[in-house]
Coordinates of C-alpha atoms in Angstrom, one line a residue:
M1 CA -7.6 13.0 -61.8
K2 CA -4.3 12.8 -63.8
K3 CA -3.6 16.4 -62.9
I4 CA -4.1 15.8 -59.2
I5 CA -1.8 12.8 -59.4
E6 CA 0.8 15.0 -61.2
K7 CA 0.6 17.6 -58.5
L8 CA 1.0 15.1 -55.7
K9 CA 4.2 13.6 -57.2
G10 CA 7.2 14.5 -55.2
K11 CA 5.2 15.8 -52.3
I12 CA 3.9 12.5 -50.7
L13 CA 6.3 12.6 -47.7
V14 CA 5.4 16.2 -46.9
I15 CA 1.7 15.5 -47.3
T16 CA 2.0 12.4 -45.0
L17 CA 3.8 14.4 -42.4
I18 CA 1.1 17.1 -42.5
F19 CA -1.6 14.3 -42.3
I20 CA 0.1 12.9 -39.2
L21 CA 0.4 16.3 -37.6
I22 CA -3.3 17.1 -38.3
N23 CA -4.4 13.9 -36.7
I24 CA -2.3 14.4 -33.6
I25 CA -3.8 17.9 -33.1
L26 CA -7.4 16.6 -33.9
N27 CA -6.9 13.7 -31.4
Y28 CA -5.8 16.2 -28.7
L29 CA -8.8 18.5 -29.3
L30 CA -11.2 15.5 -29.2
Y31 CA -9.7 14.3 -25.9
L32 CA -10.5 17.8 -24.4
F33 CA -14.1 16.9 -24.9
N34 CA -13.7 13.2 -23.7
I35 CA -14.1 12.0 -27.3
R36 CA -11.8 9.8 -29.4
F37 CA -11.7 8.0 -32.8
R38 CA -13.1 4.5 -33.0
L39 CA -10.5 1.7 -33.2
W40 CA -11.0 1.1 -36.9
V41 CA -10.5 4.8 -37.7
I42 CA -7.2 4.8 -35.7
A43 CA -6.0 1.7 -37.5
L44 CA -6.9 3.3 -40.9
I45 CA -5.0 6.5 -40.0
V46 CA -1.9 4.5 -39.0
V47 CA -2.0 2.4 -42.1
I48 CA -2.3 5.5 -44.3
S49 CA 0.5 7.2 -42.5
I50 CA 2.8 4.2 -42.8
I51 CA 2.1 3.7 -46.5
G52 CA 2.4 7.4 -47.2
F53 CA 5.7 7.6 -45.3
I54 CA 7.2 4.6 -47.2
I55 CA 6.1 5.9 -50.6
G56 CA 7.4 9.4 -49.7
M57 CA 10.8 8.0 -48.6
F58 CA 11.1 6.0 -51.9
E59 CA 10.0 9.1 -53.8
Q60 CA 12.8 11.1 -52.2
I61 CA 15.4 8.4 -52.9
S62 CA 14.4 8.4 -56.6
K63 CA 14.9 12.2 -56.7
I64 CA 18.4 11.9 -55.2
V65 CA 19.5 9.0 -57.5
E66 CA 19.2 10.2 -61.1
N67 CA 19.5 6.7 -62.6
K68 CA 16.0 5.1 -62.3
I69 CA 17.5 1.6 -62.3
K70 CA 19.7 2.4 -59.4
A71 CA 16.8 4.0 -57.6
I72 CA 14.6 0.9 -58.1
G73 CA 17.6 -1.2 -56.8
L74 CA 17.9 0.9 -53.7
I75 CA 14.2 0.7 -53.1
I76 CA 14.3 -3.1 -53.4
L77 CA 17.3 -3.3 -51.1
A78 CA 15.4 -1.2 -48.5
L79 CA 12.3 -3.4 -48.9
V80 CA 14.0 -6.7 -48.5
P81 CA 15.2 -6.4 -44.9
L82 CA 11.9 -4.8 -44.0
I83 CA 10.0 -7.8 -45.4
V84 CA 12.4 -10.2 -43.7
L85 CA 11.9 -8.4 -40.4
I86 CA 8.2 -8.6 -40.8
L87 CA 8.3 -12.3 -41.5
I88 CA 10.6 -13.0 -38.6
F89 CA 8.5 -11.1 -36.1
S90 CA 5.1 -11.9 -37.6
P91 CA 4.3 -14.7 -35.0
F92 CA 5.0 -12.3 -32.2
I93 CA 3.1 -9.5 -33.9
F94 CA 0.1 -11.9 -34.5
I95 CA 0.1 -13.2 -30.8
T96 CA 0.4 -9.6 -29.5
A97 CA -2.4 -8.4 -31.7
A98 CA -4.6 -11.4 -30.8
F99 CA -4.3 -10.8 -27.1
S100 CA -4.5 -7.0 -27.3
Y101 CA -7.3 -6.8 -29.8
K102 CA -10.6 -5.7 -28.2
P103 CA -13.6 -6.0 -30.6
E104 CA -15.9 -2.9 -30.7
H105 CA -19.7 -3.0 -31.3
K106 CA -22.4 -0.5 -31.5
V107 CA -25.1 -1.6 -29.0
T108 CA -28.2 -0.3 -27.3
L109 CA -28.3 -0.9 -23.5
Y110 CA -31.4 0.2 -21.5
G111 CA -32.4 2.7 -24.1
D112 CA -29.0 4.4 -24.6
E113 CA -26.5 3.8 -27.5
Y114 CA -22.9 2.8 -26.6
V115 CA -19.8 1.5 -28.2
A116 CA -19.1 -1.8 -26.4
V117 CA -15.4 -2.8 -26.1
V118 CA -15.0 -6.5 -25.3
N119 CA -12.1 -7.9 -23.2
S120 CA -12.4 -11.7 -23.0
F121 CA -9.0 -13.2 -22.2
I122 CA -9.8 -15.0 -18.9
N123 CA -12.9 -13.1 -17.7
V124 CA -15.4 -11.6 -20.0
D125 CA -15.6 -7.9 -19.4
V126 CA -17.3 -5.3 -21.5
D127 CA -16.8 -1.6 -21.2
Y128 CA -19.5 0.6 -22.7
Y129 CA -18.6 4.1 -23.9
N130 CA -20.8 6.9 -25.3
Y131 CA -21.6 6.5 -29.0
Y132 CA -21.0 9.5 -31.2
G133 CA -21.5 8.0 -34.7
P134 CA -19.5 5.5 -36.7
L135 CA -16.2 7.4 -36.3
L136 CA -16.2 8.7 -32.7
M137 CA -16.8 7.4 -29.2
G138 CA -16.3 8.6 -25.6
T139 CA -13.2 8.1 -23.5
K140 CA -14.9 7.4 -20.2
V141 CA -16.5 4.1 -19.3
K142 CA -20.2 4.7 -18.7
V143 CA -21.1 1.1 -18.0
H144 CA -19.1 -1.9 -17.1
G145 CA -20.5 -5.4 -17.8
Y146 CA -19.2 -8.6 -16.2
F147 CA -20.3 -11.7 -18.0
G148 CA -18.3 -14.3 -16.0
K149 CA -15.4 -16.4 -16.9
G150 CA -14.6 -17.5 -20.5
G151 CA -13.1 -16.4 -23.8
Y152 CA -16.0 -15.3 -26.0
D153 CA -17.6 -12.2 -27.4
P154 CA -20.9 -11.8 -25.5
I155 CA -22.2 -9.2 -28.0
S156 CA -21.7 -11.6 -31.0
N157 CA -22.7 -14.6 -28.9
P158 CA -25.4 -13.4 -26.5
N159 CA -26.8 -16.9 -25.6
I160 CA -23.6 -18.1 -24.0
S161 CA -23.8 -16.1 -20.8
N162 CA -26.1 -17.2 -18.0
E163 CA -26.0 -13.9 -16.1
V164 CA -24.4 -10.5 -16.3
E165 CA -23.7 -7.6 -13.9
Y166 CA -23.8 -4.1 -15.2
I167 CA -22.3 -1.2 -13.1
F168 CA -23.3 2.3 -14.2
Y169 CA -21.0 5.3 -13.6
D170 CA -21.6 9.1 -13.7
N171 CA -19.3 11.6 -15.5
N172 CA -16.8 11.5 -12.5
G173 CA -16.4 7.8 -12.6
K174 CA -18.5 7.2 -9.5
E175 CA -20.8 4.2 -9.3
I176 CA -24.5 5.2 -9.4
K177 CA -26.3 2.0 -9.8
K178 CA -25.9 -1.8 -10.5
I179 CA -28.2 -4.1 -12.5
N180 CA -28.0 -7.9 -12.3
E181 CA -29.5 -9.8 -15.2
I182 CA -30.3 -13.5 -15.0
Y183 CA -31.1 -15.4 -18.2
I184 CA -33.6 -18.2 -18.4
K185 CA -32.9 -20.4 -21.4
D186 CA -34.8 -23.2 -23.2
K187 CA -33.4 -26.6 -23.9
N188 CA -31.6 -25.3 -27.0
G189 CA -29.7 -22.8 -24.9
E190 CA -31.5 -19.7 -26.3
I191 CA -32.6 -17.0 -23.9
K192 CA -36.4 -16.9 -23.4
K193 CA -36.7 -14.8 -20.3
K194 CA -34.6 -12.2 -18.5
E195 CA -34.9 -11.2 -14.8
S196 CA -33.4 -7.9 -13.7
Y197 CA -32.5 -6.7 -10.2
E198 CA -31.4 -3.1 -9.8
T199 CA -29.5 -1.5 -6.9
N200 CA -29.3 2.3 -6.7
Y201 CA -26.5 4.0 -4.9
K202 CA -28.2 7.0 -3.4
E203 CA -25.7 9.9 -3.2
T204 CA -25.0 10.8 0.4
I205 CA -24.0 14.4 0.9
I206 CA -21.6 14.7 3.7
N207 CA -21.3 18.0 5.3
E208 CA -18.0 18.2 7.0
N209 CA -19.4 20.8 9.4
D210 CA -21.7 18.1 10.8
N211 CA -18.7 16.3 12.3
Y212 CA -16.9 19.5 13.3
I213 CA -17.4 20.9 16.7
L214 CA -16.7 24.6 17.1
P215 CA -14.1 25.3 19.9
E216 CA -16.7 27.3 21.9
D217 CA -19.0 24.2 21.8
M218 CA -16.5 21.7 23.1
K219 CA -17.0 20.2 26.6
T220 CA -15.2 22.3 29.2
L221 CA -13.2 20.2 31.7
Y222 CA -11.6 23.1 33.6
E223 CA -11.3 26.9 32.9
K224 CA -9.7 30.0 34.3
K225 CA -10.3 33.7 33.5
F226 CA -7.7 36.4 33.3
D227 CA -9.6 39.7 32.6
K228 CA -11.1 39.2 29.1
T229 CA -8.9 36.1 28.5
I230 CA -10.5 32.7 29.2
I231 CA -8.4 29.5 29.0
K232 CA -10.1 26.1 29.0
F233 CA -9.1 22.5 29.1
V234 CA -11.6 20.9 26.7
K235 CA -12.5 17.4 25.6
L236 CA -11.8 16.5 22.0
D237 CA -12.9 12.9 21.8
D238 CA -13.2 9.6 23.6
T239 CA -10.6 6.9 23.3
L240 CA -10.1 3.4 24.5
N241 CA -10.2 2.3 28.2
Q242 CA -12.3 5.3 29.3
N243 CA -9.5 7.7 28.2
I244 CA -10.1 11.1 26.5
L245 CA -8.2 13.4 24.2
I246 CA -7.9 17.0 25.5
Q247 CA -6.5 20.3 24.4
I248 CA -6.4 24.0 25.4
N249 CA -8.9 26.4 23.9
K250 CA -8.5 30.2 24.4
S251 CA -10.7 33.2 24.1
T252 CA -9.4 36.8 24.2
D253 CA -12.8 38.5 23.9
N254 CA -14.5 37.4 27.1
G255 CA -15.7 34.1 25.7
K256 CA -17.4 35.3 22.5
K257 CA -15.0 33.2 20.3
Y258 CA -12.6 30.5 21.2
Y259 CA -9.7 29.0 19.2
A260 CA -7.5 26.0 19.7
I261 CA -4.1 26.5 21.1
T262 CA -2.6 23.0 21.6
N263 CA -0.3 21.7 18.8
E264 CA -0.6 18.0 19.8
P265 CA -3.7 16.8 21.9
I266 CA -2.8 14.6 24.9
Q267 CA -4.6 11.5 26.2
V268 CA -5.6 11.4 29.8
S269 CA -8.1 9.5 32.0
S270 CA -11.6 10.7 32.7
E271 CA -10.3 11.0 36.3
A272 CA -7.7 13.5 35.3
K273 CA -7.1 16.7 37.3
Y274 CA -6.4 20.1 35.9
T275 CA -5.1 23.5 37.0
I276 CA -4.2 26.8 35.2
L277 CA -1.9 29.0 37.3
N278 CA -1.4 31.8 34.8
E279 CA -1.8 32.4 31.0
N280 CA 1.5 30.5 30.4
L281 CA 1.7 27.8 33.1
M282 CA -0.8 24.9 33.4
F283 CA -0.9 21.3 34.5
V284 CA -2.9 18.2 33.9
S285 CA -2.5 14.8 35.5
K286 CA -3.0 11.5 33.7
N287 CA -5.5 10.4 36.4
N288 CA -5.4 11.0 40.2
K289 CA -2.1 9.2 40.8
I290 CA 1.6 9.6 40.2
M291 CA 2.8 6.2 39.0
F292 CA 6.4 4.9 39.5
T293 CA 6.0 1.8 37.3
N294 CA 6.0 1.2 33.5
N295 CA 7.8 4.6 32.9
T296 CA 4.5 6.3 32.0
T297 CA 3.9 10.0 32.2
S298 CA 1.6 10.8 35.2
L299 CA 1.7 14.6 35.1
Y300 CA 2.0 17.0 32.1
V301 CA 3.1 20.7 32.2
S302 CA 2.9 23.5 29.7
N303 CA 5.0 26.6 29.9
N304 CA 3.9 28.2 26.7
G305 CA 0.2 28.7 27.2
G306 CA -0.9 25.2 26.3
K307 CA 0.7 25.0 22.9
D308 CA 2.9 22.0 24.0
F309 CA 2.7 19.7 27.0
L310 CA 5.8 18.1 28.5
E311 CA 6.4 15.4 31.1
S312 CA 6.5 16.8 34.7
K313 CA 8.9 14.6 36.5
I314 CA 8.3 13.7 40.2
N315 CA 11.6 12.8 42.0
Y316 CA 10.6 10.3 44.7
K317 CA 12.0 6.9 45.6
N318 CA 10.2 4.3 47.7
E319 CA 10.5 0.7 46.9
N320 CA 7.4 -0.2 49.0
V321 CA 5.0 1.9 46.9
E322 CA 3.9 1.8 43.3
F323 CA 2.2 5.2 43.3
I324 CA 1.3 8.3 45.3
T325 CA -2.0 10.0 45.3
I326 CA -2.5 13.6 44.1
E327 CA -4.1 15.6 46.8
K328 CA -3.8 19.1 45.3
M329 CA -2.6 20.1 41.9
P330 CA 0.4 22.5 41.6
Y331 CA -0.2 25.9 43.3
Y332 CA 1.8 28.9 44.4
E333 CA 2.6 29.5 48.1
K334 CA 4.7 32.6 48.8
N335 CA 5.9 32.6 45.2
N336 CA 7.0 29.0 45.5
L337 CA 5.5 26.4 43.2
K338 CA 4.3 23.5 45.2
F339 CA 2.5 20.2 44.7
K340 CA 0.7 18.2 47.4
C341 CA 0.4 14.4 47.4
S342 CA 0.0 11.6 49.9
V343 CA 1.4 8.1 50.2
Y344 CA -0.2 5.1 51.9
Q345 CA 2.7 3.4 53.8
I346 CA 3.6 1.6 57.1
N347 CA 3.3 4.0 60.1
S348 CA 6.1 5.0 62.3
N349 CA 5.2 2.3 64.9
K350 CA 5.3 -0.3 62.2
D351 CA 2.1 -1.8 63.4
G352 CA -0.2 -0.6 60.6
Y353 CA -0.6 1.7 57.7
E354 CA -1.2 5.4 57.4
N355 CA -1.6 8.2 54.8
K356 CA 1.4 10.5 54.9
E357 CA 1.2 13.9 53.3
M358 CA 4.0 15.0 51.0
I359 CA 4.8 18.5 49.6
F360 CA 6.9 18.7 46.4
I361 CA 8.5 21.9 45.2
S362 CA 9.7 23.0 41.8
N363 CA 12.3 25.5 40.8
D364 CA 11.9 25.1 37.0
N365 CA 8.2 25.9 36.4
G366 CA 7.0 22.4 37.1
L367 CA 9.4 20.3 34.9
N368 CA 10.9 18.7 38.0
W369 CA 9.6 18.2 41.5
N370 CA 11.5 17.3 44.7
L371 CA 10.3 16.8 48.2
E372 CA 10.2 20.0 50.2
N373 CA 13.0 20.2 52.9
N374 CA 14.7 17.2 51.3

């Protein structure tokens, strides 16, 4: 023993630093397997490291200072402020330790062994970790127990709580079941009977494909074929007020497979009208009317094969009408792009109303429309 002590002299600081490094590496390796040291083991490692570091530093000071009396004096001078600081901050250290300290207990819960960590500041909560012997425990909470309000240790004082709720977790932290225990006590407050109620959370496997409709299976609202290319207006989903979301789907292999074209689906009424004039130019109305109030878009146009839909503006002013009715969606007539509507207005004799036909024409691929011959 004396020989060992002699060999250790002058090497305490180095040994302490090696000890600290080994524990850091060991802790890292344990965490890779979701394991860590118990609290008392960590505390012991910290205390040994601090004591070893202090002794090692004093040992190095005594080596530098040849006069032993001076060395002892320097050591005392170093110790005094340290002790004073500890005394000054001891109340704060004590309060912090008291509030942060969480007692650990080895327990058996429903047939499995755990390390129970108690947190009982305002509410009494207990986290249960896997037990790996007196030195080690798991890092993931396997069970959480809620014992109600209070400031007590329910493991040391099991008769205080009237009921407890246990929530069990799988390895991914997902709740798998819940058990509620209600305690029936005698007149002395000791538990005589326990009633348990278990709730299992059945794992629901959601297949995203169940909620995904293939482009070729979407409801077709309007389609047009160009050789082996088929272009469709299709319904994506229902929205509020009997509106629907639509987009363009396209097939280049005669309908064997379709793929979505539209970057941003648009919302229209179920009464919307559609037309596809060629592989690039297509129109869809919001409903069957062109509105002149509320600054809403009544007609959409796409000039890039359905990728993007823009507002198609109808240039028409009539203070006596709020809308005109779409009679025929845009079409070509002698290479002119036209659009047929009607308006319900006072007749020429001013003794009644009549439907008047109107033809609009566009010179910019449907972005703007003006009355023909106007």
